[in-house]
Short mmCIF file of C-alpha atoms in Angstrom, two decimals:
data_model
loop_
_atom_site.label_atom_id
_atom_site.label_comp_id
_atom_site.label_asym_id
_atom_site.label_seq_id
_atom_site.Cartn_x
_atom_site.Cartn_y
_atom_site.Cartn_z
CA MET A 1 -0.19 0.24 -0.06
CA HIS A 2 1.33 3.44 -1.17
CA SER A 3 0.73 7.02 -0.97
CA LEU A 4 0.84 9.26 -3.86
CA THR A 5 2.19 12.56 -3.18
CA THR A 6 3.54 15.05 -5.39
CA SER A 7 6.77 17.71 -5.88
CA ILE A 8 8.27 20.45 -8.39
CA VAL A 9 11.45 21.65 -8.38
CA GLY A 10 11.01 25.58 -8.83
CA THR A 11 11.28 28.66 -7.14
CA LEU A 12 10.04 30.75 -3.51
CA LEU A 13 8.81 34.14 -4.26
CA ALA A 14 6.88 35.94 -1.49
CA ALA A 15 7.10 39.59 -0.49
CA SER A 16 5.55 41.29 3.24
CA ALA A 17 6.54 44.69 4.64
CA VAL A 18 9.91 45.53 6.04
CA ILE A 19 10.63 46.75 8.81
CA THR A 20 14.65 48.42 8.90
CA ALA A 21 16.85 48.77 6.73
CA PRO A 22 20.32 51.14 6.99
CA LEU A 23 20.86 54.12 5.86
CA GLU A 24 22.83 55.61 3.08
CA SER A 25 23.10 58.68 2.84
CA ARG A 26 20.46 61.63 3.47
CA ASP A 27 21.54 63.54 0.92
CA SER A 28 18.40 62.64 -1.82
CA THR A 29 16.15 64.85 -3.47
CA TRP A 30 12.10 64.20 -3.05
CA THR A 31 9.15 64.99 -5.72
CA PRO A 32 5.99 64.55 -5.89
CA ALA A 33 4.82 61.61 -7.25
CA GLN A 34 2.51 61.63 -10.18
CA GLY A 35 1.43 65.50 -8.55
CA GLY A 36 1.18 64.10 -5.37
CA CYS A 37 -2.50 63.49 -3.83
CA TRP A 38 -3.26 59.73 -4.03
CA THR A 39 -6.28 57.57 -2.87
CA ASP A 40 -5.86 55.01 0.30
CA SER A 41 -7.62 52.87 3.18
CA VAL A 42 -7.01 50.69 5.13
CA GLU A 43 -8.21 48.18 3.42
CA ASP A 44 -6.56 49.53 0.70
CA ARG A 45 -3.07 50.96 1.22
CA ALA A 46 -1.00 52.49 -1.13
CA LEU A 47 2.09 52.41 0.65
CA GLN A 48 2.22 49.93 3.03
CA GLN A 49 4.59 49.93 5.70
CA SER A 50 3.02 52.43 8.62
CA MET A 51 6.09 54.40 9.98
CA GLY A 52 4.36 55.42 13.09
CA VAL A 53 1.45 58.79 14.28
CA TYR A 54 3.43 61.81 14.85
CA ASP A 55 2.48 65.14 16.88
CA ASP A 56 5.19 66.81 15.23
CA LEU A 57 4.80 65.11 11.12
CA THR A 58 6.52 67.25 8.33
CA PRO A 59 6.45 65.83 4.65
CA PRO A 60 10.99 66.10 5.12
CA LYS A 61 10.12 63.55 8.54
CA CYS A 62 8.35 61.35 6.82
CA GLN A 63 10.51 61.93 4.15
CA LEU A 64 13.71 61.08 6.49
CA LEU A 65 11.97 57.87 8.44
CA CYS A 66 11.83 56.07 4.73
CA GLN A 67 14.52 56.87 3.83
CA ASP A 68 16.79 55.41 6.98
CA ALA A 69 14.14 52.56 6.83
CA GLY A 70 15.55 52.03 2.61
CA PHE A 71 12.23 52.90 1.27
CA PRO A 72 11.81 55.71 -2.10
CA LEU A 73 8.65 56.09 -1.60
CA ALA A 74 7.29 58.36 1.57
CA GLY A 75 3.94 59.13 2.63
CA VAL A 76 1.93 61.48 4.68
CA GLU A 77 -1.75 61.74 5.55
CA SER A 78 -4.47 62.69 7.65
CA GLY A 79 -2.09 65.19 8.93
CA ARG A 80 0.08 62.71 12.09
CA GLU A 81 0.37 58.89 9.70
CA CYS A 82 3.64 58.22 8.25
CA PHE A 83 3.62 55.72 5.57
CA CYS A 84 6.81 53.95 3.47
CA GLY A 85 6.63 51.95 0.19
CA LYS A 86 8.77 50.46 -2.81
CA ALA A 87 5.23 50.24 -4.42
CA ILE A 88 2.07 52.35 -4.85
CA THR A 89 -0.09 49.57 -4.58
CA GLY A 90 -3.74 48.07 -5.03
CA PHE A 91 -6.01 50.17 -6.80
CA ASN A 92 -5.45 53.69 -5.44
CA LEU A 93 -4.85 56.25 -7.63
CA PRO A 94 -4.33 59.90 -8.16
CA ALA A 95 -6.51 62.17 -6.34
CA LEU A 96 -7.54 66.08 -7.41
CA ASP A 97 -4.75 68.16 -5.46
CA GLU A 98 -7.78 69.71 -2.82
CA SER A 99 -8.47 65.84 -1.82
CA CYS A 100 -4.98 66.31 0.35
CA ASN A 101 -6.11 69.15 2.62
CA MET A 102 -5.39 68.60 5.75
CA PRO A 103 -2.37 70.65 7.45
CA CYS A 104 0.98 68.80 9.35
CA THR A 105 0.72 68.18 13.26
CA GLY A 106 4.43 69.60 13.01
CA ASP A 107 3.47 72.61 10.54
CA ASN A 108 0.32 74.24 9.89
CA THR A 109 1.95 75.59 6.38
CA GLN A 110 2.57 71.86 5.39
CA ILE A 111 -0.07 69.52 4.32
CA CYS A 112 0.22 66.07 5.22
CA GLY A 113 -2.60 65.02 2.95
CA GLY A 114 -6.36 63.99 4.13
CA THR A 115 -8.43 62.02 4.89
CA ASP A 116 -8.95 58.90 2.76
CA THR A 117 -5.91 60.82 0.56
CA ILE A 118 -2.12 60.61 1.00
CA TYR A 119 0.54 62.70 -0.21
CA ILE A 120 3.12 60.29 -1.98
CA TYR A 121 7.07 61.43 -1.80
CA VAL A 122 9.14 59.73 -4.82
CA LYS A 123 13.26 59.92 -4.08
CA ASP A 124 15.96 60.51 -6.27
CA ASN A 125 13.43 59.50 -9.43
CA PHE A 126 13.26 56.35 -8.20
CA PRO A 127 11.12 54.06 -10.90
CA TYR A 128 8.74 52.48 -8.72
CA THR A 129 5.45 50.58 -10.17
CA VAL A 130 1.50 51.20 -9.60
CA GLY A 131 -1.23 48.71 -8.61
CA PRO A 132 -1.94 45.59 -6.83
CA PRO A 133 1.72 42.79 -5.76
CA SER A 134 1.94 40.34 -8.30
CA PRO A 135 4.55 37.83 -8.30
CA LEU A 136 7.09 37.35 -11.07
CA SER A 137 5.95 34.12 -12.73
CA ASN A 138 8.58 32.51 -15.25
CA TYR A 139 12.60 34.44 -15.30
CA ASN A 140 16.31 33.02 -16.70
CA GLY A 141 14.25 28.77 -16.11
CA TYR A 142 12.46 29.28 -12.50
CA SER A 143 9.21 29.62 -12.72
CA LYS A 144 7.38 30.59 -9.50
CA THR A 145 5.75 27.53 -7.16
CA SER A 146 3.28 29.68 -4.71
CA CYS A 147 4.17 31.56 -1.22
CA TRP A 148 4.80 29.74 1.42
CA ARG A 149 5.59 29.68 5.63
CA ASP A 150 8.77 30.58 6.42
CA SER A 151 10.94 31.08 9.92
CA PRO A 152 14.63 32.68 10.56
CA SER A 153 14.69 29.08 12.62
CA ASP A 154 13.73 26.43 10.31
CA ARG A 155 14.33 28.20 6.91
CA ILE A 156 13.12 26.63 4.36
CA LEU A 157 15.84 27.93 1.65
CA LYS A 158 19.27 27.83 4.18
CA HIS A 159 21.74 29.64 2.06
CA GLU A 160 21.82 33.74 0.83
CA PRO A 161 23.83 34.34 -2.51
CA ASP A 162 27.55 34.65 -2.55
CA SER A 163 27.82 37.77 -3.62
CA PRO A 164 25.14 39.87 -1.18
CA ILE A 165 22.56 41.91 -2.30
CA PRO A 166 21.77 44.83 -0.45
CA GLY A 167 18.09 45.06 0.62
CA ASP A 168 16.94 48.54 -1.02
CA GLN A 169 17.97 46.86 -4.00
CA MET A 170 16.39 44.29 -3.52
CA THR A 171 15.00 42.66 -7.90
CA VAL A 172 12.71 38.95 -8.11
CA GLN A 173 15.62 38.96 -11.00
CA LYS A 174 18.82 40.35 -8.46
CA CYS A 175 17.63 37.12 -6.61
CA ILE A 176 16.95 34.39 -9.23
CA ASP A 177 21.10 35.70 -10.57
CA GLY A 178 21.96 35.06 -7.10
CA CYS A 179 21.34 32.53 -6.39
CA ALA A 180 21.94 30.70 -10.22
CA ALA A 181 25.90 31.62 -9.99
CA ALA A 182 25.78 30.28 -7.09
CA GLY A 183 24.23 26.92 -7.81
CA TYR A 184 21.43 27.05 -6.44
CA SER A 185 18.19 25.70 -8.63
CA SER A 186 15.72 27.26 -6.04
CA ALA A 187 15.73 30.93 -4.75
CA GLY A 188 13.10 32.84 -2.64
CA VAL A 189 12.38 36.60 -1.56
CA GLU A 190 11.34 37.47 1.81
CA LEU A 191 10.06 40.48 3.80
CA GLY A 192 10.88 42.79 0.17
CA ARG A 193 14.49 42.70 0.74
CA GLU A 194 15.82 39.42 1.58
CA CYS A 195 17.07 36.41 -0.68
CA TYR A 196 18.11 32.88 0.34
CA CYS A 197 18.15 29.97 -1.88
CA ASP A 198 18.47 26.01 -2.03
CA ASN A 199 18.15 23.23 -3.67
CA HIS A 200 14.63 21.99 -3.38
CA ASP A 201 12.18 19.20 -5.14
CA TRP A 202 8.67 21.74 -3.00
CA PHE A 203 6.24 19.21 -1.93
CA PHE A 204 2.48 20.42 -3.29
CA GLY A 205 0.35 17.99 -1.54
CA TYR A 206 -1.17 14.57 -1.62
CA ILE A 207 -3.73 13.42 -4.25
CA ALA A 208 -7.01 13.87 -2.05
CA ASN A 209 -9.62 10.90 -1.71
CA SER A 210 -12.19 13.65 -3.01
CA THR A 211 -12.33 15.12 -6.17
CA THR A 212 -13.32 18.68 -7.86
CA ILE A 213 -15.25 17.77 -11.39
CA GLY A 214 -14.05 14.09 -11.06
CA ILE A 215 -10.49 15.57 -11.68
CA ALA A 216 -7.52 14.42 -8.88
CA THR A 217 -6.54 17.47 -6.58
CA PRO A 218 -3.57 18.43 -3.85
CA VAL A 219 -4.35 18.27 -0.18
CA MET A 220 -1.58 18.84 2.76
CA ASP A 221 -2.82 16.69 5.06
CA VAL A 222 -2.23 13.07 4.64
CA SER A 223 -5.02 12.59 6.74
CA TRP A 224 -7.50 12.98 3.49
CA ALA A 225 -4.69 11.61 1.09
CA GLU A 226 -5.81 9.25 -1.24
CA ARG A 227 -3.87 5.75 -1.14
CA PHE A 228 -3.14 3.54 -4.15
CA THR A 229 -1.60 0.44 -4.95
CA PHE A 230 0.56 -1.51 -7.65
CA GLU A 231 1.56 -4.57 -9.72
CA VAL A 232 6.22 -4.49 -9.60
CA PRO A 233 7.68 -8.22 -11.21
CA GLU A 234 9.32 -10.03 -8.22
CA GLY A 235 13.03 -7.96 -8.59
CA ALA A 236 11.98 -5.10 -11.42
CA ALA A 237 13.63 -2.00 -10.82
CA SER A 238 10.48 -0.83 -13.10
CA VAL A 239 7.62 -0.78 -14.70
CA THR A 240 5.95 0.36 -17.92
CA GLN A 241 2.27 1.07 -18.64
CA ALA A 242 0.84 0.47 -15.29
CA GLU A 243 -2.54 0.79 -14.08
CA ILE A 244 -2.79 2.66 -10.22
CA THR A 245 -5.34 1.27 -8.28
CA SER A 246 -6.52 3.45 -5.97
CA TYR A 247 -7.73 1.87 -2.19
CA LYS A 248 -11.04 3.54 -1.81
CA THR A 249 -11.99 4.08 -5.96
CA ILE A 250 -12.12 7.83 -6.79
CA ASP A 251 -15.32 9.23 -7.93
CA GLY A 252 -16.51 5.66 -7.93
CA PHE A 253 -13.23 4.17 -10.46
CA PRO A 254 -10.66 2.01 -9.61
CA PHE A 255 -7.59 3.44 -11.72
CA LEU A 256 -6.02 7.26 -11.45
CA GLY A 257 -5.53 7.70 -14.97
CA LEU A 258 -5.48 10.50 -17.83
CA ILE A 259 -9.20 11.49 -19.62
CA GLN A 260 -9.42 13.99 -22.17
CA GLY A 261 -9.86 17.25 -21.22
CA GLY A 262 -13.51 19.39 -22.11
CA ALA A 263 -12.25 21.74 -23.98
CA ASN A 264 -9.94 19.38 -26.51
CA VAL A 265 -11.18 18.80 -29.95
CA ASP A 266 -9.94 14.89 -29.69
CA SER A 267 -7.96 13.00 -27.82
CA ASP A 268 -4.67 13.84 -28.83
CA ILE A 269 -2.26 15.78 -27.37
CA ALA A 270 1.41 17.26 -29.33
CA PRO A 271 3.97 19.64 -29.56
CA GLY A 272 2.71 22.95 -30.48
CA SER A 273 -1.07 21.50 -29.44
CA TYR A 274 -2.56 23.34 -26.13
CA GLN A 275 -4.77 19.82 -25.38
CA TYR A 276 -4.72 18.41 -22.39
CA LEU A 277 -5.89 15.51 -19.70
CA TYR A 278 -6.98 15.71 -16.38
CA LEU A 279 -5.69 13.24 -14.07
CA GLY A 280 -9.22 11.47 -13.18
CA GLY A 281 -11.07 8.12 -11.74
CA THR A 282 -10.70 5.61 -14.80
CA SER A 283 -11.41 1.98 -15.81
CA HIS A 284 -9.42 -0.03 -17.03
CA SER A 285 -8.27 -0.23 -20.61
CA ALA A 286 -4.95 -2.06 -21.54
CA PRO A 287 -1.39 -1.38 -22.08
CA GLY A 288 -0.23 0.33 -24.97
CA ALA A 289 -4.17 0.61 -25.93
CA ILE A 290 -5.47 3.80 -28.18
CA PRO A 291 -7.83 6.15 -25.87
CA GLN A 292 -11.61 4.12 -24.49
CA THR A 293 -14.76 5.53 -24.62
CA GLY A 294 -17.03 5.07 -21.57
CA PRO A 295 -17.62 6.29 -18.23
CA ASN A 296 -14.87 8.05 -16.23
CA GLY A 297 -14.71 10.25 -13.10
CA TYR A 298 -15.00 13.62 -14.79
CA ALA A 299 -17.92 13.30 -17.76
CA ASN A 300 -20.05 9.87 -18.96
CA ASN A 301 -18.79 8.73 -22.36
CA SER A 302 -17.92 11.98 -23.47
CA VAL A 303 -14.63 12.23 -23.63
CA THR A 304 -11.73 9.65 -23.98
CA TRP A 305 -9.29 8.45 -21.01
CA GLU A 306 -6.72 5.44 -20.32
CA SER A 307 -5.59 3.65 -17.33
CA SER A 308 -2.45 1.76 -17.91
CA VAL A 309 0.06 5.25 -18.18
CA TRP A 310 2.51 4.58 -15.69
CA ASN A 311 5.77 4.17 -15.96
CA ILE A 312 7.16 3.96 -12.72
CA ASN A 313 10.67 3.79 -10.99
CA ILE A 314 10.91 1.27 -8.01
CA THR A 315 13.57 2.63 -6.24
CA THR A 316 13.01 5.79 -6.87
CA GLY A 317 8.71 6.00 -6.29
CA ASP A 318 8.72 9.00 -9.21
CA LEU A 319 6.09 7.69 -11.71
CA THR A 320 5.56 8.90 -15.12
CA PRO A 321 2.96 9.97 -17.58
CA GLN A 322 2.31 8.37 -21.28
CA TRP A 323 -0.89 8.53 -23.78
CA ILE A 324 -0.72 6.85 -26.21
CA ASN A 325 -3.14 9.19 -29.02
CA SER A 326 -5.63 7.89 -31.05
CA ASP A 327 -2.92 6.97 -34.22
CA GLY A 328 -1.15 4.76 -31.28
CA SER A 329 2.09 6.46 -31.10
CA SER A 330 3.66 7.72 -27.76
CA PRO A 331 3.99 11.44 -27.45
CA ALA A 332 6.09 13.18 -24.77
CA THR A 333 3.86 13.86 -21.91
CA TYR A 334 4.17 16.22 -18.83
CA LEU A 335 3.14 16.43 -15.95
CA ILE A 336 1.77 20.52 -15.08
CA ARG A 337 -0.62 22.07 -11.99
CA HIS A 338 -2.50 24.97 -13.06
CA GLN A 339 -4.42 27.56 -10.91
CA GLY A 340 -2.56 25.79 -7.85
CA ALA A 341 -4.70 23.29 -7.51
CA PHE A 342 -5.50 21.01 -10.66
CA PHE A 343 -3.47 18.58 -12.41
CA PHE A 344 -3.00 18.07 -15.71
CA GLY A 345 -1.27 15.59 -18.55
CA THR A 346 -0.20 17.88 -22.12
CA GLY A 347 2.49 17.72 -24.88
CA ASP A 348 3.42 21.09 -24.84
CA PRO A 349 3.59 22.99 -21.87
CA ASP A 350 4.35 26.37 -22.97
CA ALA A 351 1.27 25.96 -25.78
CA PHE A 352 -1.39 24.95 -22.84
CA ASN A 353 0.20 28.13 -20.97
CA SER A 354 -0.83 30.63 -24.24
CA HIS A 355 -3.99 29.41 -24.64
CA PHE A 356 -5.30 28.87 -20.97
CA GLY A 357 -3.19 30.90 -18.37
CA GLU A 358 -0.14 30.43 -16.59
CA PHE A 359 0.74 27.65 -15.33
CA ASP A 360 3.04 25.35 -12.82
CA PRO A 361 6.04 23.61 -14.49
CA THR A 362 6.39 20.01 -14.23
CA VAL A 363 4.96 18.29 -11.93
CA LYS A 364 6.79 15.39 -10.62
CA LEU A 365 4.16 11.89 -8.99
CA ARG A 366 5.80 9.90 -5.98
CA PHE A 367 4.86 7.50 -4.07
CA ASN A 368 5.19 7.50 -0.63
CA PRO A 369 5.32 3.28 0.23
CA ASN A 370 5.95 4.70 4.37
CA LEU A 371 2.36 6.41 5.01
#
């Protein structure tokens, strides 16, 4: 009896507010950011780092607070609040100048934003961005995985680039380049200014013992994991075109197989084609058989499926899929994870991405006989 787990080689992207950084220079020029006055709210902050509330606030004081903390953007609001950031975030937009109308608590001849408006300054023409932040999907052979919890006492990624990257110059690209130069396959950014590296197979969970619309999905809790078995000839180091039997059955079907995608024109996958396959419950099909018709975990009779699709390395427990096209050919078959939740097979991940949008790179399935 075995449990099926998934893992993926890739990058780690994470971001949140930063608190401290060393002062580099006070000889800087601060100018209004696109007119200066911007919308802001507690629910949707334009600048993510609050520096506090002050009874002696002025724009220069807030600018120095932000500069000392390593931020190129400084914003004053409600007469007494100071915020910092590296980008103008959320769905905030430039506001009319008259909307920023509150005198500063430290100098009533100066304006410090308004109610739900913030006056933002930029240091030395820093090339800031505007809009909701989003992780970089792909760069230099590295691809986004997910946002992960981390701890200083137990780092997911244990190393740093050989050449340190100053925190106030941190970008995802610089972190990836630094980790790549040091020979690491994974790179992660944290707290907006920290970069970590390591070599990792990324764990995304267990195949669940229940599905969403007939498609196999991952779960992190092993108690919700499905259990599977497969037959191994005595002394064999690997098996090909094998069936994997579900302990509880998947949506009433005994095997974990591949099912024709609902948006496909036909059953075939190939380089240059976006067509895809679901990972889900099927009935039996013979090794090497072309796609079968009939009921399956995704749909009744309307799409084709195959069950004997798995090549298994007994030593490592790694599984690789092999779909058979309707003409009997055996196209390269890749497993990917789409929308962070669903597993698909495809003959061309890039064509799939172009047609359907962002995906995670090739996924590995692996048996864990100890669970």
